[in-house]
Amino acid sequence: QVQLVESGGGLVQPGGSLRLSCVASGSIFSINAMGWYRQAPGKERELVARFTRGGSTIYADSVKGRFTISRDNAENTVYLEMNSLKPEDTAVYYCKANVVVGVSRYEYQYWGQGTQVTVSS
């Protein structure tokens, strides 16, 4: 079994910054891709930023230039540095990972439980 645990969310004023972390743990052989998604009230879950299988990064247009995704492969951790936050960034932020499980060597997709980010004055 694999678990993803996000942290770092909270309340921040417009123009402020937050750094989210997502740690994967459990029976992990390898992680093929990790990324961040968000879901605002009444809206569908959407991509924020992710690493592709080849290691490239993809960002939603709405966050380009403000958010930066990074990772620590040795720690099975992905980060999301969020700057110049806007009220429209308010959402629950979820981590997703495509993990090759240690015993079976099969790849599964896992989601974290989410962390709330609220941008408000």
Short mmCIF file of C-alpha atoms in Angstrom, two decimals:
data_model
loop_
_atom_site.label_atom_id
_atom_site.label_comp_id
_atom_site.label_asym_id
_atom_site.label_seq_id
_atom_site.Cartn_x
_atom_site.Cartn_y
_atom_site.Cartn_z
CA GLN A 1 0.00 0.00 0.00
CA VAL A 2 1.09 3.55 -0.76
CA GLN A 3 0.12 6.75 1.00
CA LEU A 4 0.45 10.35 -0.14
CA VAL A 5 0.38 13.02 2.55
CA GLU A 6 0.16 16.70 1.68
CA SER A 7 1.03 19.58 3.99
CA GLY A 8 1.64 23.30 3.88
CA GLY A 9 -1.80 24.66 3.14
CA GLY A 10 -3.38 27.51 5.04
CA LEU A 11 -4.77 31.02 4.92
CA VAL A 12 -2.73 33.66 3.14
CA GLN A 13 -3.38 37.21 1.96
CA PRO A 14 -3.46 38.06 -1.73
CA GLY A 15 0.09 38.46 -3.03
CA GLY A 16 1.43 36.09 -0.42
CA SER A 17 3.24 32.77 -0.75
CA LEU A 18 2.85 29.19 0.40
CA ARG A 19 4.86 26.03 -0.11
CA LEU A 20 3.05 22.71 -0.34
CA SER A 21 4.73 19.36 0.23
CA CYS A 22 3.61 15.85 -0.68
CA VAL A 23 5.41 12.81 0.66
CA ALA A 24 4.83 9.34 -0.73
CA SER A 25 5.45 6.36 1.52
CA GLY A 26 4.81 2.64 1.58
CA SER A 27 5.71 -0.17 -0.78
CA ILE A 28 7.28 1.97 -3.50
CA PHE A 29 9.53 0.54 -6.19
CA SER A 30 9.55 3.71 -8.25
CA ILE A 31 7.47 6.80 -8.96
CA ASN A 32 6.83 7.51 -12.62
CA ALA A 33 5.04 10.83 -12.28
CA MET A 34 3.88 13.21 -9.57
CA GLY A 35 1.88 16.36 -9.67
CA TRP A 36 -0.51 18.79 -8.08
CA TYR A 37 -4.19 19.31 -8.82
CA ARG A 38 -6.79 21.53 -7.21
CA GLN A 39 -10.52 21.68 -6.78
CA ALA A 40 -12.42 24.82 -5.92
CA PRO A 41 -15.99 24.71 -4.55
CA GLY A 42 -18.45 23.93 -7.31
CA LYS A 43 -15.72 23.28 -9.86
CA GLU A 44 -14.05 20.22 -11.32
CA ARG A 45 -10.60 19.12 -10.23
CA GLU A 46 -7.95 20.63 -12.49
CA LEU A 47 -4.26 20.28 -13.13
CA VAL A 48 -2.00 22.83 -11.45
CA ALA A 49 1.46 21.46 -12.25
CA ARG A 50 3.02 18.08 -12.79
CA PHE A 51 6.12 16.20 -13.80
CA THR A 52 5.79 14.01 -16.86
CA ARG A 53 7.27 10.52 -17.04
CA GLY A 54 10.22 12.01 -18.86
CA GLY A 55 10.83 14.56 -16.15
CA SER A 56 9.47 17.61 -17.92
CA THR A 57 7.11 19.99 -16.17
CA ILE A 58 3.65 21.08 -17.22
CA TYR A 59 1.82 24.04 -15.71
CA ALA A 60 -1.71 25.31 -15.99
CA ASP A 61 -1.78 28.63 -17.82
CA SER A 62 -3.34 30.30 -14.78
CA VAL A 63 -0.30 29.58 -12.60
CA LYS A 64 2.60 29.95 -15.05
CA GLY A 65 5.19 32.36 -13.73
CA ARG A 66 3.78 32.22 -10.20
CA PHE A 67 3.98 28.55 -9.17
CA THR A 68 6.99 26.24 -9.30
CA ILE A 69 6.92 22.47 -8.95
CA SER A 70 10.01 20.65 -7.72
CA ARG A 71 10.86 17.26 -6.30
CA ASP A 72 13.26 15.30 -4.16
CA ASN A 73 13.42 11.82 -5.67
CA ALA A 74 15.42 10.42 -2.79
CA GLU A 75 12.67 11.44 -0.38
CA ASN A 76 9.73 10.61 -2.70
CA THR A 77 8.57 14.17 -2.21
CA VAL A 78 7.11 16.77 -4.52
CA TYR A 79 6.76 20.45 -3.69
CA LEU A 80 4.68 23.30 -5.00
CA GLU A 81 6.01 26.79 -4.38
CA MET A 82 3.15 29.26 -4.82
CA ASN A 83 3.87 32.97 -5.12
CA SER A 84 1.74 36.02 -5.90
CA LEU A 85 -1.31 34.15 -4.74
CA LYS A 86 -4.72 35.33 -5.85
CA PRO A 87 -8.19 34.73 -4.37
CA GLU A 88 -8.97 32.53 -7.37
CA ASP A 89 -6.20 30.17 -6.25
CA THR A 90 -8.39 29.21 -3.29
CA ALA A 91 -9.04 25.47 -3.47
CA VAL A 92 -8.21 22.11 -1.99
CA TYR A 93 -4.87 21.07 -3.43
CA TYR A 94 -4.28 17.39 -4.10
CA CYS A 95 -1.13 15.45 -4.85
CA LYS A 96 -1.24 12.60 -7.36
CA ALA A 97 1.41 10.01 -8.08
CA ASN A 98 1.82 7.11 -10.50
CA VAL A 99 3.63 4.54 -8.41
CA VAL A 100 5.16 1.21 -9.31
CA VAL A 101 4.40 -0.90 -6.26
CA GLY A 102 7.32 -2.79 -4.76
CA VAL A 103 5.95 -6.33 -4.63
CA SER A 104 3.88 -6.62 -7.80
CA ARG A 105 5.79 -4.12 -9.95
CA TYR A 106 2.41 -2.94 -11.22
CA GLU A 107 1.75 0.78 -11.61
CA TYR A 108 -1.12 2.35 -9.71
CA GLN A 109 -2.39 5.89 -9.38
CA TYR A 110 -2.71 7.36 -5.91
CA TRP A 111 -4.18 10.57 -4.55
CA GLY A 112 -3.51 12.38 -1.31
CA GLN A 113 -6.22 13.58 1.02
CA GLY A 114 -5.80 17.22 0.02
CA THR A 115 -4.75 20.40 1.77
CA GLN A 116 -6.82 23.57 1.87
CA VAL A 117 -5.38 26.80 0.47
CA THR A 118 -7.38 29.94 1.11
CA VAL A 119 -6.33 33.30 -0.32
CA SER A 120 -8.22 36.12 1.31
CA SER A 121 -7.69 39.47 2.95
#
